[in-house]
Each structure stands twice: as structure tokens, then as C-alpha cells.
Coordinates of C-alpha atoms in Angstrom, one line a residue:
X281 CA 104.1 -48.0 23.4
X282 CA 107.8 -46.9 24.1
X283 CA 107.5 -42.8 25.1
X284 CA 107.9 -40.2 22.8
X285 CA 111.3 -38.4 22.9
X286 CA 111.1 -34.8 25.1
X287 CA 112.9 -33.3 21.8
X288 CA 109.6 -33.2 20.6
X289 CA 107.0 -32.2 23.1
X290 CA 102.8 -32.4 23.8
X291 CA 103.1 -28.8 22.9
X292 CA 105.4 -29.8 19.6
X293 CA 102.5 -31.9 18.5
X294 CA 99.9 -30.0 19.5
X295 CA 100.9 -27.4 16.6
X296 CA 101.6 -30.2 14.4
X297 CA 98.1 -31.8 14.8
X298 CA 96.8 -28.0 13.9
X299 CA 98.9 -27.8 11.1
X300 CA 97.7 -31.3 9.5
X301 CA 94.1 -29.8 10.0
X302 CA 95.2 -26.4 8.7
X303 CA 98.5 -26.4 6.9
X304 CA 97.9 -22.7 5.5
X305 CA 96.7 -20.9 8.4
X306 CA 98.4 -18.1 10.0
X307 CA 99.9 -18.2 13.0
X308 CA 97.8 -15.9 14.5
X309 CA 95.0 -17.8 13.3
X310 CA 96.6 -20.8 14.9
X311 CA 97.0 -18.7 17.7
X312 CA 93.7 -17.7 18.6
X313 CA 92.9 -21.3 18.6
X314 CA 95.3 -22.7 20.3
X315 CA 96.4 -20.2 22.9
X316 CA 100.1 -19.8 22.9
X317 CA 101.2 -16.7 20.7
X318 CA 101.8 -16.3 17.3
X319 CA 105.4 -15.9 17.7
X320 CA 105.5 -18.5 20.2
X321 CA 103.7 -21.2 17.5
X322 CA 106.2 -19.4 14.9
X323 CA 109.2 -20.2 16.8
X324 CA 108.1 -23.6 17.5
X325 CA 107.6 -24.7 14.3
X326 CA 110.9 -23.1 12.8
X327 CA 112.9 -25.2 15.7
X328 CA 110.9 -28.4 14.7
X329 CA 111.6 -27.9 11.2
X330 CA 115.5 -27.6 11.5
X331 CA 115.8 -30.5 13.9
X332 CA 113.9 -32.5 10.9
X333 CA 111.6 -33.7 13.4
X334 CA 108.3 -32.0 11.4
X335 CA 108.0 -30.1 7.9
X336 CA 105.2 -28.8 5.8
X337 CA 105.4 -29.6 2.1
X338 CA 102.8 -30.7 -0.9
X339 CA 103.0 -33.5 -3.4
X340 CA 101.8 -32.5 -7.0
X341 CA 98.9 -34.9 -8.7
X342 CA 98.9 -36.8 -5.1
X343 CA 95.3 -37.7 -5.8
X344 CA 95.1 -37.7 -9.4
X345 CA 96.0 -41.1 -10.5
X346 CA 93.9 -41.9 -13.6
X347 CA 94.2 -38.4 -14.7
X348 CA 96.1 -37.2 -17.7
X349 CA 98.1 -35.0 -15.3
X350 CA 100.4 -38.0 -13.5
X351 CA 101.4 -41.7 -14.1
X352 CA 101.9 -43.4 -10.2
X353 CA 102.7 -46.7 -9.7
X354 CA 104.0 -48.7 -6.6
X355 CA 107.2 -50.8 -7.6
X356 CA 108.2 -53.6 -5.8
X357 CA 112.1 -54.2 -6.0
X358 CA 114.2 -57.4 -5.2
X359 CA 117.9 -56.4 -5.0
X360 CA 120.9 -58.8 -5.0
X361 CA 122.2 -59.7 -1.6
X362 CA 124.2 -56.3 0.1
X363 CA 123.0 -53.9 -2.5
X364 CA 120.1 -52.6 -0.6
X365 CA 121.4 -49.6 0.8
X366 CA 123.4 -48.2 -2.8
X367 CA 120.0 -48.8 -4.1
X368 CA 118.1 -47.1 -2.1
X369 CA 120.8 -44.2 -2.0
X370 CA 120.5 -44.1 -5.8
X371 CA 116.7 -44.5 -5.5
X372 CA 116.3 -41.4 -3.5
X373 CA 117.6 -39.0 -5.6
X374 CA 115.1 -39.2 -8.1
X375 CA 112.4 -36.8 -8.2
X376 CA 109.4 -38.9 -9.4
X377 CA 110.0 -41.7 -6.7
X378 CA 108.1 -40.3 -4.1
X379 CA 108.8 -42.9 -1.3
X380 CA 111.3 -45.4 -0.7
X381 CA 111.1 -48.4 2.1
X382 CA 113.1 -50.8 2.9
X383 CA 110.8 -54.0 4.0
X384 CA 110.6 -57.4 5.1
X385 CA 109.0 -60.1 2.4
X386 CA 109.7 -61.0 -1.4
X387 CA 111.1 -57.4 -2.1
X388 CA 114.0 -55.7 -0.8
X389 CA 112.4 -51.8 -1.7
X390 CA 108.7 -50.9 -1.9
X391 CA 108.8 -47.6 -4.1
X392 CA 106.2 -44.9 -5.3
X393 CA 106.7 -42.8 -8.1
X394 CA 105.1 -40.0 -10.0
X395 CA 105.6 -39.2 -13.4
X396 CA 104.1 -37.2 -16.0
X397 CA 102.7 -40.2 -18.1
X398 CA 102.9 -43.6 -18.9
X399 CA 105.9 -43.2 -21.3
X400 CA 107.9 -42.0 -18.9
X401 CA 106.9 -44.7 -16.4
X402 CA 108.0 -47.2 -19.0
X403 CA 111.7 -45.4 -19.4
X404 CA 112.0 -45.2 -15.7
X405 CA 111.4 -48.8 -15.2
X406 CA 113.4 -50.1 -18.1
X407 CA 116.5 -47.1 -18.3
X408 CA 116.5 -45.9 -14.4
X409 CA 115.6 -49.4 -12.2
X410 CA 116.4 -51.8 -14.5
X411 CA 119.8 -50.2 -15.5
X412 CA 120.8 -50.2 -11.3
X413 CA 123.8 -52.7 -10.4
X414 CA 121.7 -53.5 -7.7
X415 CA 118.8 -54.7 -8.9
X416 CA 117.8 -58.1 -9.6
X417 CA 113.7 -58.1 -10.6
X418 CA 111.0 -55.4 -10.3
X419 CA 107.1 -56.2 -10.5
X420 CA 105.1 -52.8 -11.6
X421 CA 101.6 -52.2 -9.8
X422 CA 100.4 -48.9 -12.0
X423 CA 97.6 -47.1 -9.5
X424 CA 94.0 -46.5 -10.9
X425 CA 92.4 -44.6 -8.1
X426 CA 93.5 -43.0 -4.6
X427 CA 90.7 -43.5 -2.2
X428 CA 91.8 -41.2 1.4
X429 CA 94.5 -38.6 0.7
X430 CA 98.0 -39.8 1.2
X431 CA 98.0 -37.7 4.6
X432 CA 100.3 -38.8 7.4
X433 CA 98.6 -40.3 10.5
X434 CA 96.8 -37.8 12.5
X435 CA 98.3 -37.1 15.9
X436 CA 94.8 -37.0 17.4
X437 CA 96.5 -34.0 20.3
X438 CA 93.5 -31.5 20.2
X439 CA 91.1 -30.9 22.4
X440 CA 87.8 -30.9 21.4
X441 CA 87.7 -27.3 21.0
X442 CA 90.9 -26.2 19.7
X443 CA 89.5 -29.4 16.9
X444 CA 86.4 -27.0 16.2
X445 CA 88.6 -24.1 15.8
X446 CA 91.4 -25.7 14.1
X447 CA 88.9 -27.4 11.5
X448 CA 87.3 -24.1 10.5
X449 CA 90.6 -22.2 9.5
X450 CA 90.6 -25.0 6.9
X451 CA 88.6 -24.4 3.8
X452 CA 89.6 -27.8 2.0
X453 CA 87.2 -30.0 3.4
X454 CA 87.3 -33.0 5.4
X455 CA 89.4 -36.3 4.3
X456 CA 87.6 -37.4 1.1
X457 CA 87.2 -41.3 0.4
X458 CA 86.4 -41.7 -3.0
X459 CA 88.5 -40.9 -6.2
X460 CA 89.6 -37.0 -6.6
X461 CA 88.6 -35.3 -9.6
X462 CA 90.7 -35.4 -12.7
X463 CA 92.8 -32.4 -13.8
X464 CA 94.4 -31.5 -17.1
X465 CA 98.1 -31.5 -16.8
X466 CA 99.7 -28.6 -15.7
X467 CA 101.1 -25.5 -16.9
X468 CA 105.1 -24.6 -16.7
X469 CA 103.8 -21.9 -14.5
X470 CA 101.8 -23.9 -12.0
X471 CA 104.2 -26.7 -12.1
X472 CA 106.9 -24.1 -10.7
X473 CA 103.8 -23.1 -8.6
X474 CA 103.9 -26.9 -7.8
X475 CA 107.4 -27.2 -6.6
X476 CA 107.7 -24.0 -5.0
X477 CA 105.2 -25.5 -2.5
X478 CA 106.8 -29.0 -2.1
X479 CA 109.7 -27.0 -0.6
X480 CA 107.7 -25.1 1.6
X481 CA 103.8 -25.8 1.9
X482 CA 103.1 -22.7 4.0
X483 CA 104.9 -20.6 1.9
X484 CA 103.0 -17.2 1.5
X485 CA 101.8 -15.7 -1.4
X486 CA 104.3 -13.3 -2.6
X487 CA 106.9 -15.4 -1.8
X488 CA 104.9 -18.0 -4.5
X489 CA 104.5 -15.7 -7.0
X490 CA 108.6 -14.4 -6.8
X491 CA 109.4 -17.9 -7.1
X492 CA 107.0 -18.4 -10.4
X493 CA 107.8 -14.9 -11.2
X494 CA 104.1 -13.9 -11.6
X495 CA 101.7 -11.3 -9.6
X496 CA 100.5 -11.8 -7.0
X497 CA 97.0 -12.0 -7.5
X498 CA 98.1 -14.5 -10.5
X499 CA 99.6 -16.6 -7.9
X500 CA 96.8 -16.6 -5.5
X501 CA 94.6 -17.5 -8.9
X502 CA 96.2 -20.5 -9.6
X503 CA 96.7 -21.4 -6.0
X504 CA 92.9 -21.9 -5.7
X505 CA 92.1 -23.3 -8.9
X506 CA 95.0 -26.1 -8.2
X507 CA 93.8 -26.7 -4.4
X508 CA 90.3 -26.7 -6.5
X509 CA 91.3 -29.8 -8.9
X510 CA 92.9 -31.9 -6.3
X511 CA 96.0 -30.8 -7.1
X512 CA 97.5 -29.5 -4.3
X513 CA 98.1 -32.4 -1.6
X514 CA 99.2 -30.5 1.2
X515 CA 101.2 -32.5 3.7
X516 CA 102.0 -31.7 7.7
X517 CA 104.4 -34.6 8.4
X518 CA 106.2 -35.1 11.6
X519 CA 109.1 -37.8 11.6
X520 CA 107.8 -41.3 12.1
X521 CA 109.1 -42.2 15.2
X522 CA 108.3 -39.2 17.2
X523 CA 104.5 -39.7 15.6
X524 CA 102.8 -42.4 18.2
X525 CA 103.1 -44.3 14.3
X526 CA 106.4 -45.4 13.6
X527 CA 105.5 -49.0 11.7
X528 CA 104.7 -48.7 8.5
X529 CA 103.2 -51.8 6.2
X530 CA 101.8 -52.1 3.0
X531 CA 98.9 -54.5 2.5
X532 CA 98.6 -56.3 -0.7
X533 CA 94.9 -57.7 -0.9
X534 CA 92.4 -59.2 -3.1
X535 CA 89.1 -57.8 -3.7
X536 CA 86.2 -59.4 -6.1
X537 CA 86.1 -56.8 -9.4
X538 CA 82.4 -55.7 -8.2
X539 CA 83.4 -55.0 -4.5
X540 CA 86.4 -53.1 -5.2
X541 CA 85.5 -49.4 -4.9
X542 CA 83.5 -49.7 -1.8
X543 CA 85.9 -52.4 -0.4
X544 CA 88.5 -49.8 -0.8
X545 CA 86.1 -46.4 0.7
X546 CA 85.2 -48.2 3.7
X547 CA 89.2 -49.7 4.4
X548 CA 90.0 -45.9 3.7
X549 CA 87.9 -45.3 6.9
X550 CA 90.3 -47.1 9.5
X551 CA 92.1 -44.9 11.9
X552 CA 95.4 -46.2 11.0
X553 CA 95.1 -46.2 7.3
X554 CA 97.0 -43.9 5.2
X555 CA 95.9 -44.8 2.3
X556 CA 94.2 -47.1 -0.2
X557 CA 94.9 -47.9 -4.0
X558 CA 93.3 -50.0 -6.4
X559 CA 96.2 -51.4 -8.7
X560 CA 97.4 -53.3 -11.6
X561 CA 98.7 -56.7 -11.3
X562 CA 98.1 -59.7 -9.5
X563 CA 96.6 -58.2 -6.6
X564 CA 94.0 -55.8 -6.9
X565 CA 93.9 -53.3 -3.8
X566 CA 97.4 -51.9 -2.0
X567 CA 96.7 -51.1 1.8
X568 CA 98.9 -48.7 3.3
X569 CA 98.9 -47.7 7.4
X570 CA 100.9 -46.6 10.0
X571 CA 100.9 -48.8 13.2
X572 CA 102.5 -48.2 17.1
X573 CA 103.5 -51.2 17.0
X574 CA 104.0 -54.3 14.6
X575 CA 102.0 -56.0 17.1
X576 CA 99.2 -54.0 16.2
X577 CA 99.7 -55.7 12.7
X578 CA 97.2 -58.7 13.4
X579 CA 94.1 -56.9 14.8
X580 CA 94.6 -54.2 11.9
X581 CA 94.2 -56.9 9.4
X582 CA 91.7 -58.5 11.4
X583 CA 89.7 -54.8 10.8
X584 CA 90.2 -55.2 7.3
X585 CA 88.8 -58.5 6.9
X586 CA 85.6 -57.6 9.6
X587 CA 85.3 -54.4 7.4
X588 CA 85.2 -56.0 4.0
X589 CA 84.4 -59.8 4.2
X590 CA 85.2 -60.2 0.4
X591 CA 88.9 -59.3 0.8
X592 CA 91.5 -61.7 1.1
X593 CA 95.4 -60.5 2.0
X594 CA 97.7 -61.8 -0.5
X595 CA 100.8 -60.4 1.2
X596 CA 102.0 -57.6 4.0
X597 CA 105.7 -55.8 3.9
X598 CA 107.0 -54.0 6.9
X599 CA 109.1 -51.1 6.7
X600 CA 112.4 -52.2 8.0
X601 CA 113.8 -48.4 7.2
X602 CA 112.1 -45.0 5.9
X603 CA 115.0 -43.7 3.1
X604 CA 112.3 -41.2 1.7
X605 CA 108.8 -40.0 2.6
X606 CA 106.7 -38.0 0.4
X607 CA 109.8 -36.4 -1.4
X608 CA 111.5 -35.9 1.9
X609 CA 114.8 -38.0 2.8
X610 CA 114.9 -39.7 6.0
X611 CA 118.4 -40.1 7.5
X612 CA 119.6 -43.4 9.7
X613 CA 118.0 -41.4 12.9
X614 CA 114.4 -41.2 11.3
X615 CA 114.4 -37.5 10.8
X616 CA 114.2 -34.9 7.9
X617 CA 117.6 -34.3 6.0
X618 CA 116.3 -32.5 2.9
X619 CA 114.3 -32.5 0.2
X620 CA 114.4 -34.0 -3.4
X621 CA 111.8 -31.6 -5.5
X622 CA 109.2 -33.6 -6.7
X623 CA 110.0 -32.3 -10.6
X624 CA 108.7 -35.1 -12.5
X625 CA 108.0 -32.4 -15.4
X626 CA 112.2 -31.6 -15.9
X627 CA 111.4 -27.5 -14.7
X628 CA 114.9 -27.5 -13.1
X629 CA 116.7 -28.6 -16.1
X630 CA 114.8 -25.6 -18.1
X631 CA 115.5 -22.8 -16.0

């Protein structure tokens, strides 16, 4: 594996790996676990997140497909021949398509959107995609369960003890492998709640509740009661290729109906998995991980076969370019440029 650039350092991602753990704790909670001060870990983090090299956010209804809160679908999208990058430019600025890739195969773009239902999926498809000069053919895989959150690849930089610490500042819970509970859609007020934390997931709470223009205590309320419901996804991402994980692939399998949920917990369970969705479509199961190098790519899939004998890979894209991640655009050099807010309810055009 090629090193890591010194613009992001073992201390850099020692915070980071803290912050995946604990995405909300305070600094001088990270602090006392880690060792360096408060305003040390404070100043740290605000240099990492200007460079675009790291950034704390949340995606709304992340691990709620199925629900009646969110519609999410993977899309694959063939493009005509030197359209790819207008596409994905025009692709990007949506705010229910979560994640665009440029990757090697049948498609040109893998994308994954969120939207309120599956109305609105339908007019995206036919009056957004279909509508782009660009593009030629799009195949729809609608998800029907998340199984591991959509978290990026742990950084794996703490030390046993700093992992103890670290891991009790979080009151979440550990990485879940099964379904999350379903959740009534949301509120205007929690959906501003929603996008004030996709800007900034460690935002504090009175800077919440100013932005939904509620109390405080209301803010803290609703807070819990989202983070209780599944919500709340909250993401510590650092950019790809300063990660150890810079290859990205998506895994299109198939899985016999009556092996499919715990064909897709235990694949959930590899270390380079990001996560796993059972889909619509031809192919049953989408497999999605983060490699250190497409080498790796072989004895991954080899894992997946040794870990569920009943699967057979129907296809595998590689991520030729990140454009967007989790709401986030990636420029040419692989790191943060801005975000798009995730408003896939239309707040913005209301207030």
C-alpha cells in the first residue's frame, strides 16, 4: 500500500478513528481519552475539515429503507460516449442523490438516492435522469433493507485503550447487522433538525435548535428520539485516499430467496464492507466495500463466497472517480469541496 500523505498525519487519524466511534463527544471528552488537549483535538479537526481531508455530517433515513420515511434505490446509469463528466456534474447537485461514482463495467455512473417516497423516485427517474442529454439507459434497483450502517471504513488507529475509552463516550451502540427499525416520516421541524446536522454532525445543541428555531430542550428532545428510530446516521468520513481505503466497488450478487437475510448479516460482518442491501431487480443483494487496493478485489470476493456458499456474483463496478459521497462533493484531488444538503423533503424551497 502506497503511504499515506503527511497532510494528514497518525495523529490526524487518530482523532478521526475517535470521532467514527464517537461523532458527538466533546473534545474534552475526547481528550481525556486520547491525551492531547481539547484545544489541541479542536484545532486539529477544524484544520482537517477546511483542507476537505475529513468532515462530520449525517444522512437522514440512512437506515430506513422499507420505511414510510424514505424511498432509496441504487441507479445504475449508461451515458453516451464523452458525457460522463456533465452528467455527473448535473448529478451532483441533486439533493436526494446521495452518492455518485464513476465505474468500470456496463454503467458509466453507479448512483444512490434518497427520496421521500416512491412517487418521487418515479419523477426523478423519468423527469430528472431520463430528461439528461447525457444519458442513454438507466436500470432502477429500489433497496428493501440496509444490513451494517452505511459508515465509512474504520481507520482501525486506536490503541486498545483509547478503543475502550473512545467506545464508552458513545451511547449509540455498536455497528448493527440486521434491518433498523422503521420510523414515521418526519416532521418540518425535525427534517430542519435533519439538515442542520448533515451540514455539521457535531453541531451543538443550541446551535440546533437556532437553526430549527426551537428551545433548546425541544431540540435535544427530538435529537434523541431521531438518534432513537434510526434516524440519525451519523457519519465521520475522512477523504478516500488519505483512508488506507481508497477503492471502492460495488458487488452485485445472487442469493437463494430463503438465504437472503442471513447471507446478507454475515457479508455485513467483513472488515471491508461498507455496506449491504437487498434489492429489486435481477440481482438480489448489492455489496458495497472499500479496498487498499483493487488487488484486494479477488480475495474479498473470495470472503464472500467462503462466507456464504449460496451466493453467486453476478457483476462488480470499480470506482474509477468519487464525484459525491454521502452528500459531500469530492473534487478531481479526492477531497471535500462542499456540501449538497440532503433536502429530499423541498425545506429550502419553503423557507
Amino acid at each position: 500500500m502506497p503511504p499515506r500523505e503527511s497532510s494528514v498525519s497518525e495523529a490526524d487519524l487518530t482523532l478521526i478513528h475517535a470521532l467514527q466511534l464517537a461523532p458527538r463527544a466533546g473534545w474534552a471528552q475526547l481528550a481525556a481519552a486520547l491525551g492531547p488537549s481539547a484545544d489541541t483535538l479542536a484545532r486539529r479537526w477544524a484544520r482537517l475539515t477546511a483542507q476537505g481531508r475529513a468532515w462530520s455530517g449525517m444522512l437522514p433515513g440512512a437506515l430506513t429503507a422499507g420505511s414510510p420515511a424514505v424511498s432509496t434505490a441504487w441507479i445504475r446509469v449508461e451515458c453516451a460516449a464523452g458525457t460522463v463528466p456533465d452528467t455527473a456534474a448535473a448529478l451532483v447537485e441533486d439533493p436526494g442523490t446521495l452518492t455518485v461514482q464513476h465505474v468500470t463495467g456496463a454503467a458509466d455512473l453507479v448512483v444512490y438516492v434518497a427520496l421521500p417516497d416512491a412517487a418521487a423516485l418515479d419523477h426523478y427517474v423519468v423527469e430528472r435522469l431520463h430528461k439528461l442529454p447525457g444519458v442513454r439507459a438507466t436500470r432502477t434497483h429500489v433497496i428493501t433493507a440496509l444490513y451494517g450502517p452505511a459508515a465509512p471504513p474504520r481507520l482501525n488507529q486506536l490503541t486498545p485503550q483509547q478503543l475502550r475509552e473512545v467506545r464508552a463516550l458513545n451511547t449509540r451502540g455498536s455497528r448493527a447487522v440486521r434491518p433498523a427499525p422503521l420510523m414515521a416520516a418526519p416532521d418540518a421541524v425535525d427534517q430542519r433538525l435533519l439538515l442542520a446536522l448533515a451540514e455539521d454532525g457535531r453541531a451543538s445543541v443550541a446551535a440546533l435548535a437556532k437553526r430549527i428555531g426551537a428551545g433548546e430542550s425541544t431540540a435535544r428532545r427530538r435529537l434523541s428520539r431521531l438518534e432513537s428510530t434510526a434516524a440519525v446516521l451519523f457519519r465521520t468520513e475522512v477523504a478516500p485516499r488519505h483512508s488506507g481505503r481508497p477503492v471502492w466497488c460495488l458487488i452485485c450478487a445472487d442469493v437463494p430467496p430463503d438465504q437472503l437475510t442471513p447471507v446478507a448479516a454475515a457479508v455485513s460482518r467483513l472488515r471491508d464492507t461498507r455496506t449491504v442491501a437487498t434489492v429489486t431487480g435481477p440481482h438480489n443483494l448489492f455489496v458495497c466495500a472499500w479496498l487498499g487496493r483493487i488487488e484486494e478485489l479477488p480475495e474479498y470476493t473470495l470472503g464472500l463466497a467462503r462466507k456464504a456458499p449460496g451466493l453467486r456474483i453476478a457483476d462488480t463496478m470499480v470506482a474509477l472517480r468519487v464525484h459525491k459521497l454521502g452528500a459531500h462533493v469530492l473534487g478531481p484531488d479526492g477531497n471535500r469541496e462542499r456540501l449538497v444538503p440532503p433536502d429530499i423533503w423541498g425545506v429550502s424551497s419553503h423557507t
